[in-house]
Tab-separated table of C-alpha atoms in Angstrom:
chain	number	residue	atom	x	y	z
A	1	MET	CA	18.456	45.156	36.440
A	2	SER	CA	18.216	42.270	34.005
A	3	GLN	CA	20.427	39.296	33.333
A	4	GLY	CA	22.500	41.489	31.019
A	5	ASN	CA	23.743	43.281	34.085
A	6	GLU	CA	25.356	40.083	35.347
A	7	SER	CA	28.143	40.359	32.751
A	8	VAL	CA	28.502	44.068	33.520
A	9	ARG	CA	28.795	43.279	37.236
A	10	ALA	CA	31.461	40.656	36.494
A	11	ASN	CA	33.631	43.294	34.823
A	12	MET	CA	33.170	46.014	37.452
A	13	SER	CA	36.153	47.997	38.606
A	14	GLN	CA	37.381	47.605	42.180
A	15	ALA	CA	35.881	50.980	43.055
A	16	GLU	CA	32.489	49.837	41.806
A	17	LEU	CA	32.782	46.583	43.761
A	18	ASP	CA	33.621	48.563	46.900
A	19	LEU	CA	30.567	50.740	46.300
A	20	PHE	CA	28.348	47.712	45.861
A	21	SER	CA	29.739	45.996	48.966
A	22	ASN	CA	28.664	49.023	51.001
A	23	LEU	CA	25.029	48.642	50.024
A	24	GLU	CA	22.384	47.300	52.360
A	25	ASP	CA	21.949	43.588	51.603
A	26	ILE	CA	18.335	43.980	50.527
A	27	ASP	CA	19.527	45.849	47.451
A	28	VAL	CA	21.958	43.191	46.290
A	29	THR	CA	18.968	41.189	45.055
A	30	ALA	CA	18.520	43.688	42.212
A	31	ASP	CA	20.273	41.211	39.894
A	32	GLY	CA	17.606	38.591	40.585
A	33	SER	CA	15.569	37.198	37.728
A	34	PRO	CA	12.053	38.537	36.963
A	35	ALA	CA	10.634	35.188	38.105
A	36	LEU	CA	12.299	35.582	41.499
A	37	ARG	CA	11.052	39.153	41.853
A	38	PHE	CA	7.540	38.020	40.940
A	39	LEU	CA	7.720	35.230	43.538
A	40	ILE	CA	8.875	37.692	46.207
A	41	CYS	CA	6.017	40.037	45.333
A	42	ILE	CA	3.493	37.191	45.629
A	43	VAL	CA	4.909	36.121	48.996
A	44	TYR	CA	4.778	39.694	50.301
A	45	SER	CA	1.158	39.998	49.193
A	46	VAL	CA	0.145	36.718	50.835
A	47	VAL	CA	2.016	37.533	54.052
A	48	CYS	CA	0.431	40.989	54.128
A	49	ALA	CA	-3.101	39.607	53.697
A	50	ALA	CA	-2.606	36.748	56.164
A	51	GLY	CA	-0.879	39.017	58.666
A	52	LEU	CA	-3.665	41.598	58.512
A	53	VAL	CA	-6.388	38.984	59.049
A	54	GLY	CA	-4.516	37.044	61.737
A	55	ASN	CA	-3.405	40.000	63.815
A	56	LEU	CA	-6.765	41.776	63.522
A	57	LEU	CA	-8.411	38.589	64.809
A	58	VAL	CA	-5.999	38.573	67.747
A	59	LEU	CA	-6.925	42.181	68.539
A	60	PHE	CA	-10.613	41.233	68.242
A	61	PHE	CA	-10.282	38.333	70.683
A	62	ILE	CA	-8.434	40.559	73.128
A	63	ARG	CA	-11.213	43.126	72.819
A	64	VAL	CA	-13.837	40.425	73.491
A	65	LYS	CA	-11.903	39.358	76.574
A	66	GLN	CA	-11.363	42.907	77.796
A	67	ASP	CA	-12.346	41.978	81.330
A	68	ARG	CA	-9.494	39.445	81.428
A	69	ARG	CA	-6.772	41.665	79.955
A	70	LYS	CA	-4.889	41.971	83.230
A	71	SER	CA	-2.694	39.027	82.294
A	72	GLY	CA	0.891	40.035	81.571
A	73	VAL	CA	1.248	37.614	78.654
A	74	ASN	CA	-2.084	38.789	77.261
A	75	PHE	CA	-0.799	42.375	77.262
A	76	PHE	CA	2.349	41.243	75.444
A	77	VAL	CA	0.208	39.441	72.842
A	78	LEU	CA	-1.714	42.685	72.303
A	79	ASN	CA	1.497	44.615	71.664
A	80	LEU	CA	2.894	41.814	69.513
A	81	ALA	CA	-0.224	41.924	67.334
A	82	VAL	CA	0.097	45.707	66.966
A	83	THR	CA	3.780	45.303	66.099
A	84	ASP	CA	3.157	42.627	63.471
A	85	LEU	CA	0.234	44.619	62.086
A	86	GLN	CA	2.451	47.659	61.573
A	87	PHE	CA	5.096	45.482	59.988
A	88	VAL	CA	2.822	43.844	57.403
A	89	LEU	CA	1.520	47.282	56.414
A	90	THR	CA	5.012	48.073	55.090
A	91	LEU	CA	5.021	45.031	52.798
A	92	PRO	CA	3.001	46.662	49.959
A	93	PHE	CA	5.772	49.269	49.654
A	94	TRP	CA	8.446	46.582	49.450
A	95	ALA	CA	6.305	44.639	46.957
A	96	VAL	CA	6.143	47.687	44.663
A	97	ASP	CA	9.884	48.196	45.122
A	98	THR	CA	10.416	44.575	44.072
A	99	VAL	CA	8.144	44.841	41.028
A	100	MET	CA	10.062	47.929	39.897
A	101	ASP	CA	13.328	45.980	39.950
A	102	PHE	CA	14.232	47.349	43.401
A	103	SER	CA	14.119	50.950	42.227
A	104	TRP	CA	12.527	53.020	45.023
A	105	PRO	CA	9.669	55.203	43.678
A	106	PHE	CA	8.348	56.787	46.901
A	107	GLY	CA	10.962	59.446	47.648
A	108	ASP	CA	13.540	60.006	50.379
A	109	ALA	CA	11.086	60.725	53.228
A	110	MET	CA	9.116	57.506	52.666
A	111	CYS	CA	12.395	55.598	52.376
A	112	LYS	CA	13.334	56.679	55.903
A	113	ILE	CA	9.838	56.048	57.278
A	114	ILE	CA	9.222	52.622	55.722
A	115	LEU	CA	12.728	51.295	56.366
A	116	SER	CA	12.667	52.571	59.966
A	117	VAL	CA	9.197	51.130	60.663
A	118	THR	CA	10.264	47.792	59.174
A	119	VAL	CA	13.402	47.546	61.311
A	120	MET	CA	11.760	48.881	64.492
A	121	ASN	CA	8.928	46.376	64.314
A	122	MET	CA	11.404	43.583	63.627
A	123	TYR	CA	13.143	44.403	66.899
A	124	ALA	CA	9.875	44.957	68.794
A	125	SER	CA	8.365	41.677	67.575
A	126	VAL	CA	11.410	39.680	68.667
A	127	PHE	CA	11.563	41.501	72.012
A	128	PHE	CA	7.882	40.806	72.753
A	129	LEU	CA	8.279	37.113	71.874
A	130	THR	CA	11.209	37.017	74.292
A	131	ALA	CA	9.276	38.802	77.039
A	132	MET	CA	6.372	36.366	76.598
A	133	SER	CA	8.653	33.360	77.072
A	134	VAL	CA	10.107	34.786	80.295
A	135	THR	CA	6.651	35.769	81.576
A	136	ARG	CA	5.239	32.304	80.882
A	137	TYR	CA	7.917	30.641	82.960
A	138	TRP	CA	7.605	33.172	85.772
A	139	SER	CA	3.805	32.853	85.777
A	140	VAL	CA	3.949	29.066	86.081
A	141	ALA	CA	6.600	29.216	88.796
A	142	SER	CA	4.589	31.848	90.674
A	143	ALA	CA	1.350	29.868	90.416
A	144	LEU	CA	2.834	26.591	91.610
A	145	LYS	CA	4.816	28.210	94.405
A	146	ASN	CA	1.812	30.213	95.608
A	147	ARG	CA	3.552	33.507	94.925
A	148	THR	CA	1.740	36.608	93.812
A	149	ALA	CA	1.938	37.125	90.049
A	150	HIS	CA	3.127	40.358	88.514
A	151	LYS	CA	0.530	43.050	88.231
A	152	SER	CA	-0.586	44.349	84.852
A	153	CYS	CA	1.197	47.643	85.491
A	154	SER	CA	4.497	45.718	85.434
A	155	ALA	CA	3.666	44.389	81.969
A	156	LYS	CA	2.892	47.933	80.825
A	157	TRP	CA	6.276	49.142	82.027
A	158	VAL	CA	8.005	46.239	80.295
A	159	CYS	CA	6.141	47.038	77.065
A	160	ALA	CA	7.179	50.685	77.329
A	161	LEU	CA	10.780	49.562	77.831
A	162	ILE	CA	10.577	47.233	74.822
A	163	TRP	CA	9.265	49.993	72.540
A	164	THR	CA	12.018	52.301	73.815
A	165	LEU	CA	14.748	49.721	73.170
A	166	ALA	CA	13.333	48.954	69.710
A	167	THR	CA	13.330	52.673	68.886
A	168	LEU	CA	16.926	53.087	70.068
A	169	ALA	CA	18.040	50.031	68.089
A	170	THR	CA	16.397	51.548	65.001
A	171	ALA	CA	18.129	54.928	65.391
A	172	PRO	CA	20.992	54.107	62.958
A	173	THR	CA	18.435	53.088	60.332
A	174	SER	CA	16.460	56.301	60.751
A	175	ILE	CA	19.591	58.452	60.566
A	176	PHE	CA	21.467	56.825	57.687
A	177	SER	CA	18.677	55.503	55.427
A	178	ALA	CA	18.311	57.480	52.204
A	179	VAL	CA	17.511	57.208	48.513
A	180	THR	CA	20.842	56.919	46.716
A	181	ASN	CA	21.530	56.909	42.988
A	182	VAL	CA	23.566	53.821	42.120
A	183	THR	CA	24.395	53.191	38.446
A	184	GLY	CA	21.310	55.158	37.427
A	185	GLU	CA	18.943	53.406	39.849
A	186	LYS	CA	17.338	55.082	42.881
A	187	LEU	CA	17.736	52.655	45.765
A	188	CYS	CA	16.429	52.905	49.332
A	189	LEU	CA	19.377	51.805	51.439
A	190	LEU	CA	21.725	52.602	54.310
A	191	ARG	CA	24.745	54.816	53.677
A	192	PHE	CA	27.173	55.080	56.593
A	193	PRO	CA	29.917	57.729	56.427
A	194	GLY	CA	32.493	55.148	57.511
A	195	GLY	CA	31.614	52.729	54.720
A	196	GLN	CA	31.886	48.967	55.185
A	197	TYR	CA	33.114	48.999	58.787
A	198	TRP	CA	30.092	50.812	60.240
A	199	LEU	CA	27.674	48.820	58.113
A	200	ALA	CA	29.292	45.646	59.442
A	201	LEU	CA	28.821	46.876	63.019
A	202	TYR	CA	25.195	47.680	62.198
A	203	HIS	CA	24.634	44.104	61.034
A	204	ILE	CA	26.438	42.687	64.072
A	205	GLN	CA	24.053	44.664	66.282
A	206	LYS	CA	21.063	43.335	64.337
A	207	ILE	CA	22.261	39.731	64.561
A	208	THR	CA	23.179	39.904	68.252
A	209	VAL	CA	20.315	42.009	69.611
A	210	GLY	CA	17.684	40.840	67.135
A	211	PHE	CA	18.391	37.104	67.109
A	212	VAL	CA	21.199	35.571	69.183
A	213	LEU	CA	20.325	37.011	72.611
A	214	PRO	CA	16.526	36.602	72.164
A	215	MET	CA	16.997	33.029	70.918
A	216	VAL	CA	19.108	32.163	73.965
A	217	ILE	CA	16.589	33.732	76.369
A	218	VAL	CA	13.583	32.093	74.660
A	219	SER	CA	15.257	28.669	74.653
A	220	ILE	CA	16.319	28.893	78.308
A	221	SER	CA	12.900	30.166	79.428
A	222	TYR	CA	10.939	27.407	77.709
A	223	PHE	CA	13.453	24.763	78.803
A	224	MET	CA	13.011	25.856	82.414
A	225	LEU	CA	9.229	25.919	81.890
A	226	LEU	CA	9.198	22.338	80.611
A	227	ARG	CA	11.511	21.138	83.380
A	228	PHE	CA	9.434	22.869	86.053
A	229	ILE	CA	6.126	21.454	84.781
A	230	HIS	CA	7.661	18.013	84.238
A	231	LYS	CA	8.771	17.785	87.863
A	232	ARG	CA	5.295	18.741	89.076
A	233	SER	CA	3.433	16.636	86.504
A	234	MET	CA	5.243	13.447	87.495
A	235	LYS	CA	3.101	13.395	90.626
A	236	THR	CA	-0.097	13.584	88.565
A	237	SER	CA	0.772	10.633	86.290
A	238	ASN	CA	-0.385	12.606	83.254
A	239	PRO	CA	2.281	12.179	80.537
A	240	LYS	CA	-0.210	13.145	77.792
A	241	ARG	CA	-0.597	16.647	79.217
A	242	MET	CA	3.170	17.047	79.445
A	243	SER	CA	3.513	15.844	75.849
A	244	GLN	CA	1.058	18.510	74.664
A	245	VAL	CA	2.990	21.258	76.423
A	246	THR	CA	6.280	19.967	75.008
A	247	LYS	CA	4.850	19.923	71.488
A	248	SER	CA	3.493	23.463	71.786
A	249	VAL	CA	6.739	24.848	73.185
A	250	THR	CA	8.760	23.082	70.484
A	251	ILE	CA	6.623	24.663	67.751
A	252	VAL	CA	7.071	28.138	69.239
A	253	VAL	CA	10.862	27.849	69.560
A	254	LEU	CA	11.407	26.148	66.194
A	255	SER	CA	9.228	28.633	64.303
A	256	PHE	CA	11.250	31.503	65.774
A	257	PHE	CA	14.528	29.787	64.867
A	258	VAL	CA	13.527	28.630	61.370
A	259	CYS	CA	12.063	31.993	60.343
A	260	TRP	CA	15.033	34.101	61.402
A	261	MET	CA	18.163	31.927	61.390
A	262	PRO	CA	18.720	31.695	57.579
A	263	ASN	CA	18.462	35.469	57.149
A	264	HIS	CA	20.851	36.214	59.998
A	265	ALA	CA	23.276	33.493	58.865
A	266	ILE	CA	23.649	35.073	55.424
A	267	THR	CA	23.815	38.522	57.008
A	268	PHE	CA	26.702	37.285	59.159
A	269	TRP	CA	28.432	36.119	55.977
A	270	SER	CA	28.079	39.643	54.601
A	271	VAL	CA	29.632	40.975	57.823
A	272	LEU	CA	32.687	38.782	57.236
A	273	VAL	CA	32.947	40.114	53.673
A	274	LYS	CA	32.675	43.731	54.827
A	275	LEU	CA	35.404	43.146	57.429
A	276	ASN	CA	37.596	41.433	54.788
A	277	ALA	CA	37.438	38.177	56.749
A	278	ALA	CA	35.824	36.489	53.724
A	279	HIS	CA	36.045	37.131	49.990
A	280	TRP	CA	33.382	38.516	47.680
A	281	ASP	CA	33.275	35.545	45.302
A	282	LYS	CA	30.817	33.847	42.979
A	283	SER	CA	29.175	31.789	45.730
A	284	TYR	CA	28.623	34.896	47.855
A	285	TYR	CA	27.125	36.684	44.862
A	286	ILE	CA	24.786	33.789	44.015
A	287	VAL	CA	23.625	33.343	47.616
A	288	HIS	CA	22.875	37.053	48.028
A	289	THR	CA	21.199	37.271	44.641
A	290	TYR	CA	18.963	34.204	44.797
A	291	VAL	CA	18.938	32.790	48.346
A	292	PHE	CA	18.951	35.935	50.476
A	293	PRO	CA	15.584	37.195	49.074
A	294	VAL	CA	14.008	33.871	50.065
A	295	THR	CA	15.337	34.224	53.622
A	296	VAL	CA	13.891	37.749	53.780
A	297	CYS	CA	10.482	36.364	52.780
A	298	LEU	CA	10.830	33.603	55.367
A	299	ALA	CA	11.626	36.149	58.081
A	300	HIS	CA	8.627	38.251	57.039
A	301	THR	CA	6.288	35.265	57.352
A	302	ASN	CA	6.954	35.270	61.094
A	303	SER	CA	4.603	38.246	61.389
A	304	CYS	CA	1.642	36.248	60.093
A	305	LEU	CA	2.701	33.018	61.816
A	306	ASN	CA	2.750	34.545	65.303
A	307	PRO	CA	-1.064	34.753	65.731
A	308	VAL	CA	-1.486	31.305	64.156
A	309	ILE	CA	1.125	29.741	66.427
A	310	TYR	CA	-0.079	31.311	69.663
A	311	CYS	CA	-3.705	30.401	68.928
A	312	SER	CA	-3.604	27.124	66.995
A	313	THR	CA	-1.005	25.407	69.183
A	314	LYS	CA	-3.066	26.303	72.259
A	315	LEU	CA	0.134	26.737	74.244
A	316	ALA	CA	-1.646	28.636	76.988
A	317	PRO	CA	-4.428	26.105	77.703
A	318	ASN	CA	-1.942	23.246	77.582
A	319	VAL	CA	0.284	24.998	80.099
A	320	ASN	CA	-2.762	25.984	82.134
A	321	LYS	CA	-3.979	22.393	82.310
A	322	ALA	CA	-0.539	21.153	83.282
A	323	VAL	CA	-0.319	23.809	85.992
A	324	ILE	CA	-3.782	22.993	87.326
A	325	SER	CA	-3.133	19.246	87.315
A	326	ALA	CA	0.185	19.712	89.085
A	327	LYS	CA	-1.177	22.184	91.608
A	328	ALA	CA	-4.159	19.952	92.372
A	329	VAL	CA	-1.739	17.491	93.964
A	330	GLN	CA	-1.102	20.068	96.679
A	331	PHE	CA	-4.765	19.798	97.747
A	332	GLY	CA	-4.572	16.062	98.386
A	333	PRO	CA	-8.060	14.563	98.910
A	334	TRP	CA	-9.625	17.931	97.997
A	335	SER	CA	-8.045	17.985	94.538
A	336	HIS	CA	-11.356	17.194	92.767
A	337	ILE	CA	-12.858	20.396	94.225
A	338	TYR	CA	-9.897	22.435	92.963
A	339	LEU	CA	-10.126	20.913	89.471
A	340	ASN	CA	-13.881	21.491	89.187
A	341	ARG	CA	-13.444	25.124	90.167
A	342	HIS	CA	-11.075	25.708	87.234
A	343	ARG	CA	-12.823	23.604	84.572
A	344	ARG	CA	-15.242	26.363	83.536
A	345	LYS	CA	-12.377	28.868	83.240
A	346	MET	CA	-10.466	26.556	80.932
A	347	THR	CA	-13.498	26.082	78.663
A	348	PHE	CA	-13.806	29.820	78.021
A	349	THR	CA	-10.045	30.117	77.541
A	350	ASN	CA	-10.014	27.422	74.849
A	351	MET	CA	-12.882	29.087	72.965
A	352	SER	CA	-11.067	32.396	72.669
A	353	CYS	CA	-7.674	31.164	71.459
A	354	SER	CA	-6.209	31.258	74.955
A	355	LEU	CA	-4.870	34.777	74.688
A	356	ASP	CA	-5.090	35.130	78.448
A	357	SER	CA	-2.429	32.550	79.067
A	358	LEU	CA	-1.592	31.487	82.581
């Protein structure tokens, strides 16, 4: 749809506006300029390439460290890499859809498959990031309190639960996604029998389950982690180590928030419009036409940022060193023996991106 359609859209009947307000938000961008569509296509291509390389490298490092894969966090990283890998493989389809002015060329079956895989891996990725934050705190607390850490079988059960929850959360997408003819264009979108109300509930579920609750859990978990390590590290007089952990944790939490918050904020605006709590006006139209696509791209970049963040920030070795320094205090005059015993472990961990955290 070109710029000529903007004047047509301005003169739409109320029935046509109601029809358009029922569409999945990703399709509202069809009025975007060719330059915007080209930019989106470029971003999708870059994210796809970077995500493939980054997540394949993560899988490679995990394979190299197969003998150390009993760590719960390490098992979550493995599943997160698989999740992000599946997600970036859907981006070429969305890139083609964008190039073709958001007209879906792959048929109804592929519409259901690609849209369902995209949504399912969005949920799974967020759930695994949340599980990793909880596991990191619990691992540190267990190590410093001399409690036995969770066995790898527990991590496997948690992963199975996460995939099950992600599949259940994706069920509405799988059921109601379809190729629909709208003003002569074949669009891959969601069509709920109840119209705006059910689509609004769908978005509320996505915002709550896919962002708000995970963000709260991630923030609380890392806050408790920092507080726990800070209390123990005060005895070691090592503020530099604590600063490194704080920096790493801040990057993890902020990247999660920055990548997803803009998209969910605009989606919440669309919920208010669908529930008649806000008006469909010019500002709403402009934001959904030109800003919303950018937030979608930003959210998609999270899939290629995850391996970079969890390797480059070296969160695991920083936490490990803080744990070891704090725990060494418990050994009193024998602390140098305890530290020497762990120094060789830490060297190998740093060389392999610290996937076996804690």
